[in-house]
mmCIF file of C-alpha atoms in Angstrom:
data_model
loop_
_atom_site.group_PDB
_atom_site.id
_atom_site.type_symbol
_atom_site.label_atom_id
_atom_site.label_comp_id
_atom_site.label_asym_id
_atom_site.label_seq_id
_atom_site.Cartn_x
_atom_site.Cartn_y
_atom_site.Cartn_z
ATOM 1 C CA MET A 1 9.921 77.958 74.095
ATOM 2 C CA THR A 2 11.636 77.600 70.440
ATOM 3 C CA PRO A 3 15.083 76.076 69.772
ATOM 4 C CA SER A 4 16.505 79.790 70.119
ATOM 5 C CA GLY A 5 15.048 80.867 73.428
ATOM 6 C CA GLN A 6 12.028 82.930 72.380
ATOM 7 C CA LEU A 7 8.788 82.065 74.120
ATOM 8 C CA VAL A 8 5.949 80.845 72.245
ATOM 9 C CA VAL A 9 2.475 82.719 72.964
ATOM 10 C CA PRO A 10 -0.746 81.562 71.225
ATOM 11 C CA ALA A 11 -2.653 84.205 69.623
ATOM 12 C CA LEU A 12 -5.409 86.058 71.584
ATOM 13 C CA SER A 13 -7.941 83.996 69.633
ATOM 14 C CA GLU A 14 -6.276 80.791 70.424
ATOM 15 C CA ARG A 15 -6.557 81.040 74.318
ATOM 16 C CA GLN A 16 -9.088 81.446 76.899
ATOM 17 C CA LEU A 17 -8.202 84.462 79.119
ATOM 18 C CA PRO A 18 -7.616 83.723 82.871
ATOM 19 C CA PRO A 19 -10.436 85.862 84.918
ATOM 20 C CA LYS A 20 -8.198 86.732 87.585
ATOM 21 C CA ALA A 21 -4.619 88.282 87.668
ATOM 22 C CA ASN A 22 -3.083 85.849 89.899
ATOM 23 C CA MET A 23 -4.081 83.204 87.394
ATOM 24 C CA THR A 24 -2.029 84.547 84.194
ATOM 25 C CA GLU A 25 1.042 82.788 82.998
ATOM 26 C CA ALA A 26 3.929 83.569 80.581
ATOM 27 C CA THR A 27 2.411 81.796 77.955
ATOM 28 C CA ASN A 28 -1.056 82.980 78.862
ATOM 29 C CA PRO A 29 -0.655 86.924 79.983
ATOM 30 C CA TRP A 30 -3.404 89.602 79.908
ATOM 31 C CA PRO A 31 -3.346 92.024 77.190
ATOM 32 C CA LEU A 32 -2.547 95.321 78.816
ATOM 33 C CA ALA A 33 -5.801 96.809 77.711
ATOM 34 C CA LEU A 34 -7.552 94.290 79.916
ATOM 35 C CA LEU A 35 -5.371 94.969 82.893
ATOM 36 C CA ALA A 36 -5.990 98.759 82.172
ATOM 37 C CA THR A 37 -9.734 97.903 82.287
ATOM 38 C CA ASN A 38 -9.927 95.957 85.238
ATOM 39 C CA THR A 39 -7.665 98.320 87.152
ATOM 40 C CA ARG A 40 -10.142 101.333 86.079
ATOM 41 C CA ASP A 41 -13.003 99.465 87.317
ATOM 42 C CA TYR A 42 -10.965 98.504 90.434
ATOM 43 C CA LEU A 43 -10.802 102.214 90.818
ATOM 44 C CA ALA A 44 -13.920 103.498 90.366
ATOM 45 C CA LYS A 45 -15.134 101.268 93.311
ATOM 46 C CA ILE A 46 -12.917 103.563 95.463
ATOM 47 C CA PRO A 47 -15.151 106.185 97.038
ATOM 48 C CA GLN A 48 -14.506 110.083 96.735
ATOM 49 C CA THR A 49 -11.857 110.736 99.348
ATOM 50 C CA TRP A 50 -10.781 114.217 101.179
ATOM 51 C CA VAL A 51 -6.949 114.410 101.053
ATOM 52 C CA GLU A 52 -4.851 117.186 102.862
ATOM 53 C CA ALA A 53 -1.619 118.144 100.664
ATOM 54 C CA GLN A 54 0.581 120.880 99.292
ATOM 55 C CA VAL A 55 0.635 122.410 95.881
ATOM 56 C CA VAL A 56 3.884 122.136 93.921
ATOM 57 C CA SER A 57 2.300 123.760 90.526
ATOM 58 C CA ILE A 58 -0.680 124.511 88.681
ATOM 59 C CA ARG A 59 -0.863 124.412 84.791
ATOM 60 C CA HIS A 60 -3.583 125.647 82.768
ATOM 61 C CA ARG A 61 -4.626 123.654 79.411
ATOM 62 C CA GLY A 62 -7.420 125.389 78.093
ATOM 63 C CA THR A 63 -10.476 124.762 79.996
ATOM 64 C CA THR A 64 -8.665 122.366 82.070
ATOM 65 C CA VAL A 65 -6.268 123.174 85.342
ATOM 66 C CA TYR A 66 -3.701 120.290 86.435
ATOM 67 C CA ILE A 67 -2.389 120.885 89.905
ATOM 68 C CA ASP A 68 0.512 118.562 90.884
ATOM 69 C CA ILE A 69 0.457 118.050 95.133
ATOM 70 C CA LYS A 70 2.808 116.229 97.382
ATOM 71 C CA ASP A 71 2.068 114.843 100.782
ATOM 72 C CA LEU A 72 3.113 117.447 103.516
ATOM 73 C CA GLU A 73 5.951 115.004 105.140
ATOM 74 C CA GLN A 74 6.461 112.042 103.093
ATOM 75 C CA ASP A 75 7.637 111.668 99.290
ATOM 76 C CA TYR A 76 4.203 111.139 97.755
ATOM 77 C CA SER A 77 2.925 113.082 94.925
ATOM 78 C CA PHE A 78 -0.158 113.214 92.377
ATOM 79 C CA SER A 79 -1.791 115.080 89.922
ATOM 80 C CA ILE A 80 -5.039 116.524 90.399
ATOM 81 C CA SER A 81 -6.988 117.287 87.256
ATOM 82 C CA LEU A 82 -10.194 120.220 87.616
ATOM 83 C CA PHE A 83 -12.586 119.987 84.380
ATOM 84 C CA GLY A 84 -15.040 122.719 83.305
ATOM 85 C CA ARG A 85 -16.733 124.843 85.968
ATOM 86 C CA ALA A 86 -14.283 123.631 88.719
ATOM 87 C CA ALA A 87 -11.597 124.704 86.712
ATOM 88 C CA ALA A 88 -13.037 127.944 86.157
ATOM 89 C CA THR A 89 -13.711 128.473 89.762
ATOM 90 C CA LEU A 90 -10.301 127.663 91.115
ATOM 91 C CA PRO A 91 -9.823 129.671 94.272
ATOM 92 C CA GLN A 92 -7.113 132.797 93.319
ATOM 93 C CA ASN A 93 -5.468 131.832 96.827
ATOM 94 C CA ILE A 94 -4.638 128.397 95.637
ATOM 95 C CA GLN A 95 -1.058 129.034 94.467
ATOM 96 C CA PRO A 96 2.534 126.572 94.268
ATOM 97 C CA GLY A 97 3.158 126.089 98.033
ATOM 98 C CA SER A 98 -0.262 126.509 99.267
ATOM 99 C CA ARG A 99 -1.950 123.447 101.905
ATOM 100 C CA ILE A 100 -5.034 122.519 100.467
ATOM 101 C CA VAL A 101 -7.857 119.585 101.229
ATOM 102 C CA ALA A 102 -9.700 118.576 98.220
ATOM 103 C CA ALA A 103 -12.596 115.716 97.453
ATOM 104 C CA VAL A 104 -10.267 113.379 94.720
ATOM 105 C CA LYS A 105 -11.573 110.329 93.156
ATOM 106 C CA PRO A 106 -8.824 108.005 91.548
ATOM 107 C CA SER A 107 -8.958 107.643 87.670
ATOM 108 C CA LEU A 108 -6.922 105.468 85.177
ATOM 109 C CA TRP A 109 -6.013 107.407 81.964
ATOM 110 C CA LYS A 110 -5.179 105.676 78.644
ATOM 111 C CA ASN A 111 -1.556 106.721 78.855
ATOM 112 C CA GLY A 112 -1.429 104.762 81.915
ATOM 113 C CA SER A 113 -1.254 108.017 84.470
ATOM 114 C CA LEU A 114 -3.195 107.669 87.790
ATOM 115 C CA MET A 115 -4.933 111.005 88.006
ATOM 116 C CA LEU A 116 -7.345 112.498 90.765
ATOM 117 C CA ASN A 117 -10.311 114.161 89.887
ATOM 118 C CA THR A 118 -11.798 116.547 91.733
ATOM 119 C CA GLN A 119 -14.799 119.296 91.785
ATOM 120 C CA GLN A 120 -13.947 120.749 95.074
ATOM 121 C CA ILE A 121 -10.529 122.010 96.201
ATOM 122 C CA TYR A 122 -10.012 124.697 99.086
ATOM 123 C CA ALA A 123 -6.693 126.850 100.445
ATOM 124 C CA VAL A 124 -6.019 125.713 103.984
ATOM 125 C CA GLY A 125 -3.140 128.121 104.237
ATOM 126 C CA THR A 126 0.400 128.774 103.330
ATOM 127 C CA GLY A 127 2.611 125.490 102.507
ATOM 128 C CA ASN A 128 4.957 124.604 105.173
ATOM 129 C CA LEU A 129 7.725 124.528 102.827
ATOM 130 C CA HIS A 130 7.488 127.872 101.439
ATOM 131 C CA GLU A 131 7.727 129.286 104.926
ATOM 132 C CA GLN A 132 10.239 127.205 105.717
ATOM 133 C CA LEU A 133 12.362 128.305 102.704
ATOM 134 C CA GLN A 134 11.422 131.866 103.401
ATOM 135 C CA GLN A 135 12.446 131.609 106.677
ATOM 136 C CA LEU A 136 15.876 130.135 105.750
ATOM 137 C CA ARG A 137 16.472 132.606 103.046
ATOM 138 C CA GLU A 138 15.746 135.480 105.758
ATOM 139 C CA LYS A 139 18.602 133.692 108.007
ATOM 140 C CA LEU A 140 21.317 133.248 105.705
ATOM 141 C CA GLN A 141 20.500 136.711 104.243
ATOM 142 C CA ALA A 142 21.045 138.111 107.619
ATOM 143 C CA GLU A 143 24.241 136.381 108.148
ATOM 144 C CA GLY A 144 25.738 137.831 105.028
ATOM 145 C CA LEU A 145 26.074 134.879 102.552
ATOM 146 C CA PHE A 146 23.561 136.703 99.760
ATOM 147 C CA ASN A 147 25.906 139.688 100.286
ATOM 148 C CA PRO A 148 26.713 140.767 96.401
ATOM 149 C CA ALA A 149 30.324 142.091 97.349
ATOM 150 C CA LEU A 150 31.241 138.586 98.375
ATOM 151 C CA ARG A 151 30.799 137.155 95.036
ATOM 152 C CA LYS A 152 34.050 136.323 92.943
ATOM 153 C CA PRO A 153 34.768 137.341 89.188
ATOM 154 C CA LEU A 154 34.458 134.500 86.528
ATOM 155 C CA PRO A 155 37.819 133.827 85.120
ATOM 156 C CA TYR A 156 38.204 135.112 81.672
ATOM 157 C CA LEU A 157 39.205 131.952 80.109
ATOM 158 C CA PRO A 158 39.063 128.951 82.378
ATOM 159 C CA HIS A 159 41.844 126.351 82.201
ATOM 160 C CA ARG A 160 39.256 123.595 83.165
ATOM 161 C CA VAL A 161 35.802 123.958 83.585
ATOM 162 C CA GLY A 162 34.073 121.774 86.488
ATOM 163 C CA LEU A 163 30.346 120.671 85.768
ATOM 164 C CA ILE A 164 27.923 119.104 88.278
ATOM 165 C CA THR A 165 24.688 118.271 87.144
ATOM 166 C CA GLY A 166 22.202 114.800 86.426
ATOM 167 C CA ARG A 167 23.100 111.583 84.849
ATOM 168 C CA ASN A 168 22.778 111.923 80.645
ATOM 169 C CA SER A 169 21.188 115.371 81.487
ATOM 170 C CA ASP A 170 20.121 117.682 78.602
ATOM 171 C CA ALA A 171 21.517 120.357 80.938
ATOM 172 C CA GLU A 172 25.199 118.728 80.465
ATOM 173 C CA LYS A 173 24.879 118.706 76.775
ATOM 174 C CA ASP A 174 23.518 122.538 76.705
ATOM 175 C CA VAL A 175 26.594 123.687 78.701
ATOM 176 C CA ILE A 176 28.945 121.781 76.914
ATOM 177 C CA ARG A 177 27.787 122.057 73.391
ATOM 178 C CA ASN A 178 27.404 125.600 74.321
ATOM 179 C CA ALA A 179 30.918 126.379 75.533
ATOM 180 C CA SER A 180 32.493 124.504 72.964
ATOM 181 C CA ALA A 181 31.003 126.364 69.979
ATOM 182 C CA ARG A 182 32.541 129.737 71.549
ATOM 183 C CA TRP A 183 35.659 128.320 72.631
ATOM 184 C CA PRO A 184 36.254 124.775 70.999
ATOM 185 C CA GLN A 185 39.383 124.127 73.081
ATOM 186 C CA VAL A 186 37.423 124.286 76.706
ATOM 187 C CA ALA A 187 37.921 121.292 79.000
ATOM 188 C CA PHE A 188 35.447 120.153 81.343
ATOM 189 C CA GLU A 189 35.560 118.012 84.237
ATOM 190 C CA VAL A 190 31.999 116.420 84.732
ATOM 191 C CA ARG A 191 30.472 115.203 88.081
ATOM 192 C CA THR A 192 27.385 113.268 87.651
ATOM 193 C CA VAL A 193 24.680 113.425 90.556
ATOM 194 C CA LYS A 194 21.383 113.314 91.532
ATOM 195 C CA VAL A 195 19.635 116.468 91.276
ATOM 196 C CA GLN A 196 16.259 116.278 92.765
ATOM 197 C CA GLY A 197 15.353 114.154 95.685
ATOM 198 C CA ALA A 198 16.458 113.651 99.142
ATOM 199 C CA ASP A 199 19.984 112.673 98.401
ATOM 200 C CA SER A 200 20.442 115.537 96.022
ATOM 201 C CA PRO A 201 22.101 118.133 98.119
ATOM 202 C CA ARG A 202 24.482 115.117 99.677
ATOM 203 C CA GLU A 203 25.731 114.174 96.275
ATOM 204 C CA VAL A 204 25.880 117.874 94.982
ATOM 205 C CA ILE A 205 28.153 119.143 98.494
ATOM 206 C CA ALA A 206 30.417 116.171 97.753
ATOM 207 C CA ALA A 207 30.694 116.850 93.940
ATOM 208 C CA LEU A 208 31.780 120.390 94.504
ATOM 209 C CA ARG A 209 34.094 119.865 97.180
ATOM 210 C CA GLU A 210 35.715 117.725 94.836
ATOM 211 C CA LEU A 211 36.229 120.027 92.080
ATOM 212 C CA ASP A 212 37.014 122.858 94.332
ATOM 213 C CA ALA A 213 39.611 120.942 95.579
ATOM 214 C CA HIS A 214 41.157 120.208 91.976
ATOM 215 C CA PRO A 215 44.111 122.177 90.866
ATOM 216 C CA GLU A 216 42.923 122.651 87.520
ATOM 217 C CA VAL A 217 39.104 123.535 87.770
ATOM 218 C CA ASP A 218 39.079 127.197 87.457
ATOM 219 C CA VAL A 219 34.940 127.885 87.871
ATOM 220 C CA ILE A 220 32.336 125.443 88.660
ATOM 221 C CA VAL A 221 28.817 125.210 87.379
ATOM 222 C CA ILE A 222 26.348 123.532 88.848
ATOM 223 C CA ALA A 223 23.470 122.844 86.132
ATOM 224 C CA ARG A 224 20.003 121.440 85.679
ATOM 225 C CA GLY A 225 17.170 122.025 83.161
ATOM 226 C CA GLY A 226 14.476 123.560 85.475
ATOM 227 C CA GLY A 227 11.549 121.562 87.154
ATOM 228 C CA SER A 228 9.068 122.215 89.767
ATOM 229 C CA PHE A 229 9.159 124.126 92.882
ATOM 230 C CA GLU A 230 9.579 120.398 94.416
ATOM 231 C CA ASP A 231 12.132 119.293 92.172
ATOM 232 C CA LEU A 232 14.315 122.523 92.823
ATOM 233 C CA LEU A 233 14.110 122.319 96.715
ATOM 234 C CA GLY A 234 17.419 120.541 96.754
ATOM 235 C CA PHE A 235 18.986 123.753 95.400
ATOM 236 C CA SER A 236 17.722 125.558 98.411
ATOM 237 C CA ASP A 237 19.034 123.251 100.740
ATOM 238 C CA GLU A 238 21.045 125.068 103.942
ATOM 239 C CA ALA A 239 24.149 122.537 103.961
ATOM 240 C CA LEU A 240 24.122 123.302 100.096
ATOM 241 C CA ILE A 241 24.348 127.210 100.271
ATOM 242 C CA ARG A 242 26.875 126.919 102.780
ATOM 243 C CA ALA A 243 29.280 124.994 101.153
ATOM 244 C CA VAL A 244 28.824 127.045 98.012
ATOM 245 C CA ALA A 245 29.611 130.266 99.923
ATOM 246 C CA ALA A 246 32.744 128.412 101.579
ATOM 247 C CA ALA A 247 33.956 127.284 97.856
ATOM 248 C CA GLN A 248 37.542 129.206 96.880
ATOM 249 C CA THR A 249 36.628 128.573 93.092
ATOM 250 C CA PRO A 250 33.721 130.642 91.417
ATOM 251 C CA VAL A 251 30.317 128.941 91.162
ATOM 252 C CA VAL A 252 27.817 129.193 88.590
ATOM 253 C CA SER A 253 24.180 128.324 89.285
ATOM 254 C CA ALA A 254 22.429 127.303 85.852
ATOM 255 C CA ILE A 255 19.350 126.024 86.969
ATOM 256 C CA GLY A 256 16.549 126.252 84.228
ATOM 257 C CA HIS A 257 13.581 127.626 86.217
ATOM 258 C CA GLU A 258 11.280 130.408 85.972
ATOM 259 C CA ALA A 259 9.166 131.443 88.573
ATOM 260 C CA ASP A 260 10.756 129.870 91.501
ATOM 261 C CA GLN A 261 14.156 131.063 92.672
ATOM 262 C CA PRO A 262 16.185 128.620 94.644
ATOM 263 C CA LEU A 263 18.515 129.881 97.053
ATOM 264 C CA LEU A 264 21.610 128.841 95.171
ATOM 265 C CA ASP A 265 20.964 131.537 92.763
ATOM 266 C CA LEU A 266 21.542 134.094 95.490
ATOM 267 C CA VAL A 267 24.813 132.649 96.696
ATOM 268 C CA ALA A 268 26.145 131.687 93.560
ATOM 269 C CA ASP A 269 29.076 134.063 91.922
ATOM 270 C CA PHE A 270 27.289 134.060 88.895
ATOM 271 C CA ARG A 271 23.332 133.242 87.976
ATOM 272 C CA ALA A 272 22.765 131.879 84.705
ATOM 273 C CA SER A 273 19.190 131.775 83.148
ATOM 274 C CA THR A 274 19.527 128.255 81.627
ATOM 275 C CA PRO A 275 22.236 125.602 81.249
ATOM 276 C CA THR A 276 22.540 127.199 77.553
ATOM 277 C CA ASP A 277 23.233 130.902 79.455
ATOM 278 C CA ALA A 278 26.150 129.381 81.756
ATOM 279 C CA GLY A 279 27.692 127.775 78.672
ATOM 280 C CA LYS A 280 27.606 131.201 76.932
ATOM 281 C CA ASN A 281 29.162 133.216 79.914
ATOM 282 C CA ILE A 282 31.839 130.596 81.311
ATOM 283 C CA VAL A 283 34.170 131.214 78.253
ATOM 284 C CA PRO A 284 34.496 134.136 75.824
ATOM 285 C CA ASP A 285 33.472 133.837 72.069
ATOM 286 C CA LEU A 286 36.735 132.561 69.708
ATOM 287 C CA SER A 287 35.157 134.382 66.770
ATOM 288 C CA GLU A 288 34.656 137.670 68.341
ATOM 289 C CA GLU A 289 38.345 137.219 70.004
ATOM 290 C CA MET A 290 39.904 136.971 66.658
ATOM 291 C CA ALA A 291 37.954 139.787 65.356
ATOM 292 C CA VAL A 292 39.447 141.633 68.449
ATOM 293 C CA ILE A 293 42.773 140.922 67.903
ATOM 294 C CA GLN A 294 42.667 141.451 64.046
ATOM 295 C CA ASP A 295 41.121 144.849 64.922
ATOM 296 C CA SER A 296 44.096 145.219 67.293
ATOM 297 C CA ARG A 297 46.739 144.155 64.726
ATOM 298 C CA MET A 298 45.098 146.464 62.320
ATOM 299 C CA ARG A 299 45.196 149.640 64.631
ATOM 300 C CA MET A 300 48.816 148.669 65.498
ATOM 301 C CA LYS A 301 50.141 148.505 62.087
ATOM 302 C CA ALA A 302 48.273 151.838 61.198
ATOM 303 C CA ALA A 303 49.820 153.382 64.033
ATOM 304 C CA VAL A 304 53.679 151.996 63.159
ATOM 305 C CA THR A 305 53.194 153.306 59.388
ATOM 306 C CA ARG A 306 52.263 156.870 60.891
ATOM 307 C CA PHE A 307 55.201 156.838 63.173
ATOM 308 C CA LEU A 308 57.223 156.027 60.499
ATOM 309 C CA ASP A 309 55.617 157.936 57.981
ATOM 310 C CA MET A 310 56.148 160.753 60.561
ATOM 311 C CA GLN A 311 60.051 160.070 60.911
ATOM 312 C CA HIS A 312 60.564 159.741 57.410
ATOM 313 C CA GLN A 313 59.397 163.128 57.083
ATOM 314 C CA GLY A 314 61.645 164.524 59.673
ATOM 315 C CA LEU A 315 64.732 162.913 58.331
ATOM 316 C CA GLN A 316 63.538 164.515 54.806
ATOM 317 C CA ALA A 317 63.210 167.715 56.440
ATOM 318 C CA ILE A 318 66.683 167.671 58.132
ATOM 319 C CA ARG A 319 68.067 166.580 54.666
ATOM 320 C CA SER A 320 66.892 169.342 52.931
ATOM 321 C CA ARG A 321 68.548 171.871 55.558
ATOM 322 C CA PRO A 322 71.719 173.965 53.832
ATOM 323 C CA SER A 323 73.864 172.366 56.597
ATOM 324 C CA MET A 324 72.725 168.755 55.355
ATOM 325 C CA SER A 325 72.420 169.526 51.598
ATOM 326 C CA GLN A 326 75.695 171.867 51.109
ATOM 327 C CA PRO A 327 77.699 171.162 54.395
ATOM 328 C CA GLU A 328 80.959 172.834 52.811
ATOM 329 C CA THR A 329 79.469 175.924 52.940
ATOM 330 C CA ASP A 330 79.054 176.062 56.608
ATOM 331 C CA LEU A 331 82.721 174.751 56.819
ATOM 332 C CA ASN A 332 83.941 177.274 54.931
ATOM 333 C CA TRP A 333 82.351 180.088 57.040
ATOM 334 C CA ARG A 334 83.898 178.402 60.206
ATOM 335 C CA THR A 335 87.254 177.885 58.391
ATOM 336 C CA ASP A 336 87.093 182.102 58.043
ATOM 337 C CA GLU A 337 86.195 182.626 61.288
ATOM 338 C CA LEU A 338 88.728 180.279 62.705
ATOM 339 C CA TYR A 339 91.555 182.050 60.695
ATOM 340 C CA ARG A 340 90.267 185.259 62.160
ATOM 341 C CA LEU A 341 90.361 184.147 65.554
ATOM 342 C CA ARG A 342 93.824 182.761 65.238
ATOM 343 C CA GLU A 343 94.839 185.808 63.855
ATOM 344 C CA ARG A 344 93.284 187.826 67.113
ATOM 345 C CA ALA A 345 94.611 185.217 69.466
ATOM 346 C CA SER A 346 98.274 185.707 67.923
ATOM 347 C CA ARG A 347 98.214 189.368 67.889
ATOM 348 C CA ALA A 348 96.932 189.323 71.674
ATOM 349 C CA VAL A 349 99.465 187.050 72.621
ATOM 350 C CA GLU A 350 102.336 188.913 70.578
ATOM 351 C CA GLN A 351 101.163 192.276 72.657
ATOM 352 C CA ARG A 352 100.988 190.549 75.740
ATOM 353 C CA ILE A 353 104.537 189.193 75.425
ATOM 354 C CA ARG A 354 105.875 192.684 74.549
ATOM 355 C CA ARG A 355 103.945 194.063 77.833
ATOM 356 C CA GLU A 356 105.483 191.476 79.955
ATOM 357 C CA SER A 357 108.910 191.576 78.333
ATOM 358 C CA ASP A 358 108.799 195.439 79.228
ATOM 359 C CA ALA A 359 107.419 194.879 82.738
ATOM 360 C CA ILE A 360 110.542 192.397 83.332
ATOM 361 C CA GLY A 361 112.980 194.742 81.619
ATOM 362 C CA HIS A 362 111.780 197.578 84.292
ATOM 363 C CA THR A 363 111.681 195.337 87.121
ATOM 364 C CA LEU A 364 115.385 194.108 86.681
ATOM 365 C CA ALA A 365 116.792 197.556 86.589
ATOM 366 C CA ARG A 366 114.746 198.232 89.857
ATOM 367 C CA VAL A 367 116.355 195.280 91.048
ATOM 368 C CA ARG A 368 119.549 196.091 89.973
ATOM 369 C CA ALA A 369 119.566 199.734 91.144
ATOM 370 C CA LEU A 370 118.608 198.171 94.586
ATOM 371 C CA SER A 371 121.410 195.747 94.573
ATOM 372 C CA PRO A 372 124.507 195.943 97.262
ATOM 373 C CA LEU A 373 126.685 195.103 94.382
ATOM 374 C CA GLN A 374 125.776 198.180 92.407
ATOM 375 C CA ILE A 375 126.983 200.452 95.648
ATOM 376 C CA LEU A 376 130.089 198.119 95.878
ATOM 377 C CA SER A 377 130.958 199.112 91.961
ATOM 378 C CA ARG A 378 131.016 202.822 93.171
ATOM 379 C CA GLY A 379 134.104 202.139 95.662
ATOM 380 C CA TYR A 380 132.203 201.179 98.494
ATOM 381 C CA SER A 381 132.650 198.128 100.890
ATOM 382 C CA ILE A 382 130.881 196.126 103.628
ATOM 383 C CA VAL A 383 132.534 195.348 106.738
ATOM 384 C CA GLN A 384 131.183 192.497 108.738
ATOM 385 C CA ARG A 385 132.292 190.748 111.956
ATOM 386 C CA ALA A 386 133.122 187.100 112.359
ATOM 387 C CA ASP A 387 129.326 186.315 113.119
ATOM 388 C CA GLY A 388 128.167 187.638 109.816
ATOM 389 C CA SER A 389 126.474 190.830 111.530
ATOM 390 C CA LEU A 390 127.215 194.277 109.514
ATOM 391 C CA VAL A 391 129.384 196.983 111.270
ATOM 392 C CA ARG A 392 127.642 200.020 111.623
ATOM 393 C CA ASP A 393 129.244 201.770 114.289
ATOM 394 C CA THR A 394 133.023 201.601 114.939
ATOM 395 C CA SER A 395 132.854 202.608 118.609
ATOM 396 C CA LEU A 396 131.704 199.330 119.198
ATOM 397 C CA LEU A 397 134.750 197.502 117.704
ATOM 398 C CA THR A 398 137.634 196.081 120.332
ATOM 399 C CA SER A 399 141.074 196.142 119.494
ATOM 400 C CA GLY A 400 142.353 192.980 117.787
ATOM 401 C CA GLU A 401 138.720 191.725 116.647
ATOM 402 C CA PRO A 402 138.495 189.965 113.384
ATOM 403 C CA LEU A 403 136.509 191.373 110.522
ATOM 404 C CA VAL A 404 135.850 190.573 106.993
ATOM 405 C CA ILE A 405 135.717 193.243 104.518
ATOM 406 C CA HIS A 406 133.605 192.867 101.380
ATOM 407 C CA ALA A 407 134.842 194.955 97.856
ATOM 408 C CA GLU A 408 133.305 195.031 94.479
ATOM 409 C CA GLN A 409 135.913 192.390 93.796
ATOM 410 C CA GLY A 410 136.675 189.854 96.794
ATOM 411 C CA THR A 411 136.752 189.967 100.297
ATOM 412 C CA ALA A 412 139.741 190.498 103.151
ATOM 413 C CA ASP A 413 140.252 189.240 106.649
ATOM 414 C CA VAL A 414 141.555 192.138 108.987
ATOM 415 C CA ARG A 415 141.879 193.129 112.594
ATOM 416 C CA VAL A 416 140.981 195.801 114.310
ATOM 417 C CA VAL A 417 144.020 198.178 115.543
#
């Protein structure tokens, strides 16, 4: 060791390499190439072995076919390579999800990858995972969880976006970058979880429930940057699908996949093809909204201008009328008409007064002619008893009865003799 704590290893030409791996030391290690050579030689001693597995994905690279396989029950996976004629004669019924048997021999590549080479591969039947996934799809569809009528609309401008994604993933960067490019003020509430493996559904469900209860989160994005059929199985987990269906906040599925469609896409309120697509759909575009506002302002200004012009023209038309330009003309005509009406009213009143005066005179004459005083003035008198009744028949009078005589001038009290 040097004073600075660095390990001193002699040059390769200055030391003798140990013959076995368990004889290596920190100061006398194997070169990596030697480990690779010894490992390759050891793997070469392993005989060809028939194995049973499930196909996860198939990739064609020129004359070579690479098949990713996994154990039917446990979490072990390898890649199989087929070259030349074996690749050209790959059976058509071998597809992702198929159950296969293959005669494989391990081989270590220079990049350190362990590859299983094969010349014989056969399809046994449809893979258990695809069968189970289809059965779960039919079950949940029968329950109505995939009904489009249940999908909630995305908010026009979310106050805060909940994002569930892998730790330090490109999916997280794509969603945030594209959403921020469209609406710079968008805020995110990020929850990082495992996005593949046995623990993935549980962590995604916990993050979903936490964000669904957050008072400021208006939409939740579940994002992953694609992957193989096996990698995406966690997004078809039944518990996760039911949790998304029960969420009160709209959920966006942003799983960047091509061929395989996880059940999350069917239950989510919005399905984005990639995390980038999700970032473009959860918020509006600021430049487009500003253009709409500018266009609306221009149309409002034009409408107000047209209204003011129309009102101005109306005022001009009113001002040009004779009643406004020469109001005295109308007043003079009204004055003459008022004078004529006053004359007519005055004459009518005078005539009415004369008619009524004549009528009063005639009535007064008739009243006077019928008045008892008029009769008394001609020498007649009225005789009344003490009770005020008139004496009409003298035979009804009694001797000594008091009477009252009314003459034109005064009265006299008398008695009957």
